[in-house]
Amino acid sequence: MFELGARPHPPRDLYRAYLEQSDVFVGIYWENYGWVAPGEDVSGLEDEFNLAPPTMPRLMYIKETAGEREPRLRALLDRIRSDDMASFKYFADASELGELLQGDLAVLLAERFDLSRASAAHAQPAEPAGVRQRSMLPAPLTELIGRDDEVARIHTLLARPEVRMVTLVGPGGIGKSRLAIDVAAGETAAFPGGVVFVPLAPVDDAALVPTAIAQALGVRDAGGMPLEDKIVTALRHRRALLVLDNFEQVLSAAPFVVALLEAAPQLKVLVTSRALLRVAGEHSFEVGPLGLPTGRRSRQLPASVALFVQRARAVKPDFELTPENLGAVERICVALEGVPLALELAAARIRILSPAALLERLDRQLALLVGGRRDLPPRQQALRSTIEWSTQLLGEEEKALLATLGVFAGRFSLEAVERVAAEETSPDVLMLLGGLVDNSLVRQHDRNGRTYFVLLATVREYALEQLEAAGALRTYRDRHARYYTGLAELIEPELAGFRQAESVALLRDENDNLRAAVRHLLEVRDWDAAARFARRLFLYWWLGGQLGEVRGWMDEVLESGDALSDVTRAFVLYTNSVVTYWQGPTEQIVPQLLESAALYRRAGDRYGEGHATTSLGLAFLIASPDPKPSVEVLQRSAALFREDGTQWAEAVALATLGRLYLLHQNLSDAVPVLEEALRLARLSRNGFVLTIALNHRAWAHLAEGDADAAERVVLQALDYSRRVGHHEGVAYALETLLGVAEARGDVERAGLLLGAATTLREQTGFFQPPAFAFHQRVLDRLRAGEHAEVFERGVIAGRMLSPEEAIGSTTGAAVSGAVG
């Protein structure tokens, strides 16, 4: 545009007009400052930046170089770096620039959307800065009807100081979960520590309840202390509300809930269950059916009728309640005992049946069906019979598909259903699923751009019963496991490459089914398949902080007493060791890792041997102050990965070797090793590994006395950690920035960063031994220094800051969305 006038320097008025129509300034820089036109003081490159409105977000990207930047460009970049509205990042090549730009624009668009919504709703000012509140509740798709009185009474109950646990008890389908979600949504202001929903429907083992709670809280089971202790640490100082949904199938976990309440004095728990937990301190609240017609006419519809009409209109928008059909609708509600799920299932038929025709069929079918389950209470009989009646109105393929869906835990994708149901179902699975959704037997929702489906707990129980009665349950569990092991095989390369963030997001959405697949493989004693599945997703378990759970699975394999293949035994020993050694040196870790490496070597598996050898280097380092054994095995590990052609794993081995050199203050050996680790990490395009290399290189910069370079590098690491959702990486970045603050003499900011990092580690369960922490020496100096009191005051204040607030207070840079 500017070259049309043959001008080497763009006219300011034209450029300002162009900027007025823009929303974001993107600057890309490398080595040259640019030409300064006659009569001008600055180049066009700098003038463009100067003319950008001060309130415009500025995304600045600097290409890394092995050469020299021109002095005036260095000065410009130093000025840009201090700009509060500028995001300042480095990149290696065009593909990485594209990823960074895409991620940053997505964040800006999300923020702009949030601001527009807040403005439209006349939002109140934000709460004072503090630890980020975790209020994560399912988003209801329909209005809660007929429960205003119950909601008010439960709020009153929860407000009483002596009430710590409230159990909403009632039969399946009565609406306990929907009521709990509505109550919890109204409690967010009363619980600044977070309102967290824990779905227990996919959990069929009471021993897994701590895992489900940890997952909902964001606490990671990465080894170290027991998971139960990590949950206590995360909740001990928080005024939080846990909503434990569908507790009836894990009642033996009730003592753990009581232990949580005893350890966390500000915690309260709201439980939904078909049976009371029967523990001390439990306050029960019975959830009954919706109000039924009484025969007396009033302006306000009975709640059961109102719900029926609402759900009927969802499938038939022109449905109206008239004097002609009102009687039939009322009798339907009475026949179904006012049970919400039964009403919803029946209303789904209004699209093809009038209320009178629906009532006639319902009366006839219920009379036949209820008698089959006399062991159930009346309301449960009504629901059970309505489910059976609803399925009898389905086609044979729809019935078969509904039964098949019982093998899925939690949400599941269309692709998964197509594979698991492929042999018995017509190719158009989507059409059949649509029929089940239309009949309210399956719920549909979207996550991260993908469509997922879910069965309500009561319907899933029915589906599993049908599979078991047909003798097909094992067959479909096998297919389910095969699909997810196949998914692991397909996604393994992407987990280690540039699609890492997307792969992690997809696997998180499938997490319940991944667990179910592993559990099935363990139950049928297919040890090789279970170990292979866990190994393929090892980076995912690592990033998600689930290595402690993986270790539990592999312990089952080891304790089976069965003969294991070399590769399976090697992986089991490796997993047991890498999760254990953070707890401190134990006598069996080194022998286990030596055996693991030897088994991999015998199997010709250089990749596996390399990982076992890298961990052996860490084990030697923790067990002994002598660095020589660690250096030798880490060099061996890097060579193995080099032979295997696995760049990202070689980068991890070299970064670990560089860390060893740094801990022993051997800077001359550390720097070239870390530079090579960085080069390989960038070539592999593995964001997680890049964060490791960048954090280590930042500490090397500090050791070289270059705090500015350390800050630039660690902010890059922080960005990658945010993009892959790795909270431990964010904690490492905070602790590295603590070193930057100390180097600059800013003791109070160093304290702020430590406080925020400590809180983040407590709330996510990521801990590391002080002897292996880079920042421990910095802490020792600060606490022994003359400004120790200032530092400790900063720590106290920092514990009330979110990570992004602590980072922003330190750098003055825009670090939007640094951690979720």
Coordinates of C-alpha atoms in Angstrom, one line a residue, residues 384-767:
R384 CA -37.6 -47.8 35.5
S385 CA -40.8 -48.7 33.7
T386 CA -40.7 -45.4 31.8
I387 CA -37.1 -46.2 30.6
E388 CA -38.2 -49.7 29.5
W389 CA -41.3 -48.3 27.8
S390 CA -39.2 -45.7 26.0
T391 CA -36.8 -48.3 24.7
Q392 CA -39.7 -50.5 23.5
L393 CA -40.8 -47.7 21.2
L394 CA -37.3 -47.6 19.6
G395 CA -36.2 -49.5 16.5
E396 CA -34.1 -52.6 17.0
E397 CA -30.9 -50.8 15.9
E398 CA -31.6 -47.9 18.3
K399 CA -32.2 -50.4 21.2
A400 CA -28.9 -52.2 20.4
L401 CA -27.0 -48.9 20.2
L402 CA -28.4 -47.7 23.6
A403 CA -27.2 -51.0 25.2
T404 CA -23.8 -50.6 23.6
L405 CA -23.4 -47.1 25.0
G406 CA -23.5 -48.5 28.5
V407 CA -19.8 -49.5 28.2
F408 CA -18.7 -45.8 27.9
A409 CA -17.7 -43.9 31.1
G410 CA -18.6 -40.3 31.2
R411 CA -18.7 -38.4 27.9
F412 CA -17.9 -40.2 24.6
S413 CA -17.4 -39.1 21.0
L414 CA -19.3 -40.1 17.8
E415 CA -16.1 -41.7 16.5
A416 CA -15.8 -43.9 19.5
V417 CA -19.5 -45.0 19.2
E418 CA -19.0 -45.8 15.5
R419 CA -16.0 -48.0 16.2
V420 CA -17.5 -49.9 19.2
A421 CA -20.9 -50.4 17.7
A422 CA -19.7 -51.0 14.1
E423 CA -20.5 -54.6 13.6
E424 CA -24.2 -54.6 14.8
T425 CA -25.3 -51.2 13.8
S426 CA -26.0 -49.6 10.4
P427 CA -23.3 -47.2 9.0
D428 CA -25.4 -44.2 10.0
V429 CA -24.7 -44.2 13.7
L430 CA -25.2 -40.5 13.9
M431 CA -28.8 -40.9 12.8
L432 CA -29.4 -43.5 15.5
L433 CA -27.7 -41.4 18.1
G434 CA -29.9 -38.5 17.0
G435 CA -33.0 -40.7 17.7
L436 CA -31.7 -41.5 21.2
V437 CA -31.1 -37.8 21.8
D438 CA -34.5 -36.9 20.5
N439 CA -36.0 -39.4 23.0
S440 CA -34.0 -37.9 25.9
L441 CA -32.1 -41.1 26.5
V442 CA -28.8 -39.6 25.5
R443 CA -27.6 -36.0 26.1
Q444 CA -25.4 -34.1 23.6
H445 CA -23.0 -31.3 24.2
D446 CA -19.9 -29.7 22.5
R447 CA -16.5 -29.3 24.0
N448 CA -13.4 -27.9 22.3
G449 CA -15.0 -28.0 18.9
R450 CA -16.0 -31.6 19.1
T451 CA -19.4 -33.2 19.8
Y452 CA -19.8 -35.5 22.8
F453 CA -22.6 -37.6 24.2
V454 CA -23.4 -38.8 27.7
L455 CA -25.9 -41.1 29.4
L456 CA -27.5 -40.2 32.6
A457 CA -26.5 -42.6 35.4
T458 CA -29.9 -44.3 35.6
V459 CA -30.1 -44.9 31.8
R460 CA -26.5 -46.2 31.8
E461 CA -27.4 -48.7 34.5
Y462 CA -30.2 -49.9 32.4
A463 CA -28.0 -50.2 29.3
L464 CA -25.4 -52.2 31.1
E465 CA -28.1 -54.6 32.4
Q466 CA -29.2 -55.2 28.9
L467 CA -25.7 -56.0 27.7
E468 CA -25.1 -58.3 30.7
A469 CA -28.5 -60.1 30.2
A470 CA -27.6 -60.7 26.5
G471 CA -24.2 -62.1 27.6
A472 CA -22.5 -59.4 25.5
L473 CA -20.9 -57.2 28.2
R474 CA -17.4 -58.7 27.8
T475 CA -17.5 -58.4 24.0
Y476 CA -18.3 -54.7 24.1
R477 CA -15.8 -53.9 26.9
D478 CA -13.2 -55.6 24.7
R479 CA -14.2 -53.4 21.8
H480 CA -14.2 -50.3 24.0
A481 CA -10.7 -51.0 25.1
R482 CA -9.5 -51.8 21.6
Y483 CA -10.8 -48.4 20.4
Y484 CA -9.0 -46.4 23.1
T485 CA -5.8 -48.4 22.7
G486 CA -6.0 -47.6 19.0
L487 CA -6.5 -44.0 19.8
A488 CA -3.4 -44.0 22.0
E489 CA -1.4 -45.5 19.2
L490 CA -2.6 -42.8 16.7
I491 CA -2.1 -39.9 19.1
E492 CA 1.3 -40.9 20.5
P493 CA 3.3 -39.1 17.8
E494 CA 1.2 -35.9 18.1
L495 CA 1.7 -35.8 21.8
A496 CA 5.4 -35.4 21.2
G497 CA 5.1 -32.8 18.4
F498 CA 3.6 -29.4 17.5
R499 CA 0.0 -30.7 18.1
Q500 CA 0.7 -31.4 21.7
A501 CA -1.7 -28.9 23.2
E502 CA -4.6 -30.1 21.0
S503 CA -3.8 -33.7 21.7
V504 CA -3.7 -33.1 25.5
A505 CA -7.1 -31.3 25.3
L506 CA -8.7 -34.2 23.3
L507 CA -7.4 -36.8 25.8
R508 CA -8.6 -34.8 28.8
D509 CA -12.1 -34.9 27.3
E510 CA -11.8 -38.7 27.0
N511 CA -10.1 -39.2 30.4
D512 CA -12.9 -41.2 32.0
N513 CA -12.9 -43.6 29.0
L514 CA -9.1 -43.9 29.0
R515 CA -9.3 -45.0 32.7
A516 CA -12.1 -47.4 31.9
A517 CA -10.1 -49.0 29.1
V518 CA -7.1 -49.5 31.4
R519 CA -9.2 -51.0 34.2
H520 CA -10.7 -53.5 31.7
L521 CA -7.3 -54.6 30.5
L522 CA -6.2 -55.1 34.1
E523 CA -9.3 -57.0 35.0
V524 CA -8.9 -59.4 32.1
R525 CA -5.1 -59.7 33.0
D526 CA -3.9 -58.4 29.6
W527 CA -0.8 -57.0 31.2
D528 CA 1.1 -56.4 27.9
A529 CA -1.8 -54.3 26.5
A530 CA -2.3 -52.4 29.7
A531 CA 1.4 -51.5 29.9
R532 CA 1.6 -50.6 26.2
F533 CA -1.4 -48.4 26.5
A534 CA 0.0 -46.6 29.5
R535 CA 3.4 -46.2 27.9
R536 CA 2.0 -44.7 24.7
L537 CA 0.2 -41.9 26.7
F538 CA 3.0 -41.4 29.1
L539 CA 3.5 -37.8 28.1
Y540 CA -0.2 -37.1 28.7
W541 CA -0.2 -38.7 32.1
W542 CA 3.0 -36.7 32.9
L543 CA 1.5 -33.4 31.7
G544 CA -1.8 -34.1 33.4
G545 CA -0.2 -35.0 36.7
Q546 CA -1.5 -38.6 36.7
L547 CA 1.7 -40.5 37.0
G548 CA 0.7 -41.6 40.6
E549 CA -2.4 -43.3 39.1
V550 CA -0.3 -44.9 36.4
R551 CA 2.0 -46.3 39.0
G552 CA -1.0 -47.9 40.8
W553 CA -2.0 -49.6 37.5
M554 CA 1.5 -50.9 37.0
D555 CA 1.8 -52.1 40.6
E556 CA -1.2 -54.3 39.9
V557 CA 0.7 -55.8 36.9
L558 CA 3.8 -56.4 39.0
E559 CA 1.9 -57.9 41.9
S560 CA 0.0 -60.3 39.7
G561 CA 2.7 -62.9 39.9
D562 CA 2.3 -63.7 36.2
A563 CA 5.2 -64.0 33.8
L564 CA 5.7 -60.7 32.0
S565 CA 7.4 -59.9 28.7
D566 CA 10.7 -58.0 29.0
V567 CA 9.3 -54.7 27.7
T568 CA 6.2 -54.9 30.0
R569 CA 8.3 -55.6 33.1
A570 CA 10.8 -52.9 32.1
F571 CA 8.0 -50.3 31.8
V572 CA 6.4 -51.4 35.1
L573 CA 9.8 -51.1 36.9
Y574 CA 10.5 -47.7 35.2
T575 CA 7.1 -46.3 36.2
N576 CA 7.3 -47.4 39.8
S577 CA 10.8 -45.8 40.1
V578 CA 10.1 -42.4 38.4
V579 CA 7.1 -41.8 40.6
T580 CA 8.9 -42.9 43.8
Y581 CA 12.2 -41.2 43.6
W582 CA 10.8 -37.7 44.4
Q583 CA 9.8 -39.1 47.8
G584 CA 13.5 -39.4 48.6
P585 CA 16.1 -42.0 48.0
T586 CA 15.0 -45.6 48.5
E587 CA 17.1 -48.7 48.3
Q588 CA 15.2 -50.3 45.5
I589 CA 15.0 -47.4 43.0
V590 CA 18.5 -47.7 41.5
P591 CA 18.3 -51.6 41.1
Q592 CA 14.8 -51.3 39.6
L593 CA 16.0 -48.7 37.0
L594 CA 19.2 -50.8 36.2
E595 CA 17.0 -53.8 35.6
S596 CA 14.5 -51.8 33.5
A597 CA 17.4 -50.5 31.3
A598 CA 18.8 -54.0 30.9
L599 CA 15.4 -55.4 29.9
Y600 CA 14.9 -52.7 27.4
R601 CA 18.4 -53.3 26.0
R602 CA 17.8 -57.0 25.7
A603 CA 14.5 -56.3 23.8
G604 CA 16.4 -53.9 21.5
D605 CA 14.3 -51.0 22.6
R606 CA 16.6 -48.0 22.6
Y607 CA 13.8 -45.5 23.3
G608 CA 12.8 -47.3 26.5
E609 CA 16.4 -47.9 27.6
G610 CA 17.0 -44.2 27.1
H611 CA 14.2 -43.2 29.4
A612 CA 15.2 -45.7 32.1
T613 CA 18.8 -44.4 31.8
T614 CA 17.7 -40.7 32.1
S615 CA 15.8 -41.6 35.3
L616 CA 18.8 -43.5 36.6
G617 CA 20.8 -40.4 36.3
L618 CA 18.3 -38.5 38.4
A619 CA 18.2 -41.4 40.9
F620 CA 22.0 -41.3 41.3
L621 CA 21.9 -37.6 41.7
I622 CA 19.3 -37.7 44.5
A623 CA 21.0 -40.7 46.2
S624 CA 24.6 -39.4 46.2
P625 CA 26.4 -36.0 46.1
D626 CA 29.0 -37.5 43.6
P627 CA 27.9 -36.2 40.1
K628 CA 30.2 -38.6 38.1
P629 CA 27.7 -41.6 37.9
S630 CA 24.9 -39.3 36.9
V631 CA 27.0 -37.6 34.2
E632 CA 28.0 -40.9 32.7
V633 CA 24.5 -42.4 32.5
L634 CA 22.9 -39.1 31.2
Q635 CA 25.5 -38.9 28.4
R636 CA 24.6 -42.6 27.6
S637 CA 20.9 -41.7 27.6
A638 CA 21.4 -38.8 25.2
A639 CA 23.4 -41.1 22.9
L640 CA 20.6 -43.7 22.9
F641 CA 18.0 -41.2 21.9
R642 CA 20.3 -39.8 19.3
E643 CA 20.6 -43.3 17.8
D644 CA 16.9 -43.7 18.0
G645 CA 16.3 -40.4 16.3
T646 CA 14.0 -39.1 19.1
Q647 CA 15.0 -35.4 19.4
W648 CA 12.6 -34.4 22.1
A649 CA 13.7 -37.2 24.4
E650 CA 17.4 -36.4 23.7
A651 CA 16.6 -32.8 24.7
V652 CA 15.2 -34.0 28.0
A653 CA 18.3 -36.0 28.7
L654 CA 20.6 -33.1 27.8
A655 CA 18.5 -30.6 29.9
T656 CA 18.8 -33.0 32.8
L657 CA 22.5 -33.2 32.3
G658 CA 22.7 -29.4 32.1
R659 CA 20.7 -29.2 35.3
L660 CA 23.2 -31.5 37.0
Y661 CA 26.1 -29.3 35.9
L662 CA 24.3 -26.2 37.2
L663 CA 23.5 -27.7 40.5
H664 CA 27.3 -28.3 40.9
Q665 CA 28.0 -24.8 39.6
N666 CA 29.8 -26.1 36.5
L667 CA 28.7 -23.3 34.2
S668 CA 31.2 -24.0 31.4
D669 CA 29.8 -27.4 30.7
A670 CA 26.2 -26.5 31.5
V671 CA 25.7 -23.8 28.9
P672 CA 26.6 -25.7 25.7
V673 CA 24.6 -28.7 26.8
L674 CA 21.6 -26.6 27.5
E675 CA 21.9 -24.7 24.2
E676 CA 21.9 -28.1 22.4
A677 CA 18.9 -29.2 24.5
L678 CA 17.1 -26.0 23.4
R679 CA 18.0 -26.5 19.7
L680 CA 16.6 -30.1 19.8
A681 CA 13.5 -29.1 21.7
R682 CA 12.7 -26.5 19.0
L683 CA 13.4 -28.9 16.2
S684 CA 11.0 -31.5 17.8
R685 CA 8.4 -28.8 18.3
N686 CA 7.5 -30.4 21.6
G687 CA 6.2 -27.5 23.7
F688 CA 6.4 -29.3 27.0
V689 CA 10.1 -30.3 26.5
L690 CA 10.8 -26.8 25.4
T691 CA 9.6 -25.4 28.7
I692 CA 12.0 -27.7 30.5
A693 CA 15.0 -26.6 28.4
L694 CA 14.0 -22.9 28.6
N695 CA 13.7 -23.0 32.4
H696 CA 17.1 -24.6 32.7
R697 CA 18.6 -22.1 30.3
A698 CA 17.1 -19.2 32.3
W699 CA 18.9 -20.4 35.4
A700 CA 22.2 -20.6 33.4
H701 CA 21.6 -17.0 32.3
L702 CA 21.2 -16.0 36.0
A703 CA 24.4 -17.9 36.8
E704 CA 26.1 -15.9 34.0
G705 CA 24.8 -12.7 35.6
D706 CA 22.3 -11.8 32.9
A707 CA 18.9 -11.3 34.6
D708 CA 17.4 -9.7 31.5
A709 CA 18.1 -12.7 29.3
A710 CA 16.9 -15.0 32.1
E711 CA 13.6 -13.1 32.2
R712 CA 13.1 -13.2 28.4
V713 CA 13.7 -17.0 28.3
V714 CA 11.5 -17.9 31.3
L715 CA 8.6 -15.9 29.9
Q716 CA 8.8 -18.0 26.8
A717 CA 8.7 -21.1 29.0
L718 CA 5.7 -19.7 30.8
D719 CA 3.8 -19.2 27.5
Y720 CA 4.4 -22.8 26.4
S721 CA 3.4 -24.1 29.9
R722 CA 0.1 -22.1 29.6
R723 CA -0.6 -23.5 26.1
V724 CA -0.2 -27.1 27.1
G725 CA -2.0 -26.6 30.5
H726 CA 1.1 -27.6 32.6
H727 CA 0.7 -26.0 36.0
E728 CA 4.0 -27.4 37.3
G729 CA 5.7 -25.5 34.4
V730 CA 4.0 -22.3 35.6
A731 CA 5.3 -22.9 39.1
Y732 CA 8.8 -23.5 37.8
A733 CA 8.5 -20.2 35.9
L734 CA 7.4 -18.3 39.0
E735 CA 10.4 -19.8 40.9
T736 CA 12.8 -18.8 38.1
L737 CA 11.4 -15.3 38.1
L738 CA 12.1 -15.2 41.8
G739 CA 15.8 -15.7 40.9
V740 CA 15.5 -12.8 38.5
A741 CA 13.9 -10.6 41.2
E742 CA 16.7 -11.4 43.6
A743 CA 19.4 -10.6 41.0
R744 CA 17.8 -7.2 40.6
G745 CA 17.7 -6.6 44.3
D746 CA 13.9 -6.6 44.4
V747 CA 13.4 -8.6 47.6
E748 CA 9.6 -8.0 48.0
R749 CA 8.8 -9.1 44.5
A750 CA 10.9 -12.2 45.1
G751 CA 8.6 -12.9 48.1
L752 CA 5.5 -12.3 46.0
L753 CA 6.6 -14.9 43.5
L754 CA 7.5 -17.5 46.1
G755 CA 4.1 -17.0 47.7
A756 CA 2.2 -17.4 44.5
A757 CA 4.3 -20.5 43.5
T758 CA 3.8 -22.1 46.9
T759 CA 0.0 -21.7 46.7
L760 CA 0.0 -23.0 43.1
R761 CA 2.0 -26.1 44.1
E762 CA -0.3 -26.7 47.1
Q763 CA -3.4 -26.4 45.1
T764 CA -2.2 -28.6 42.2
G765 CA -0.1 -31.1 44.1
F766 CA 3.2 -30.6 42.3
F767 CA 6.0 -30.7 44.7

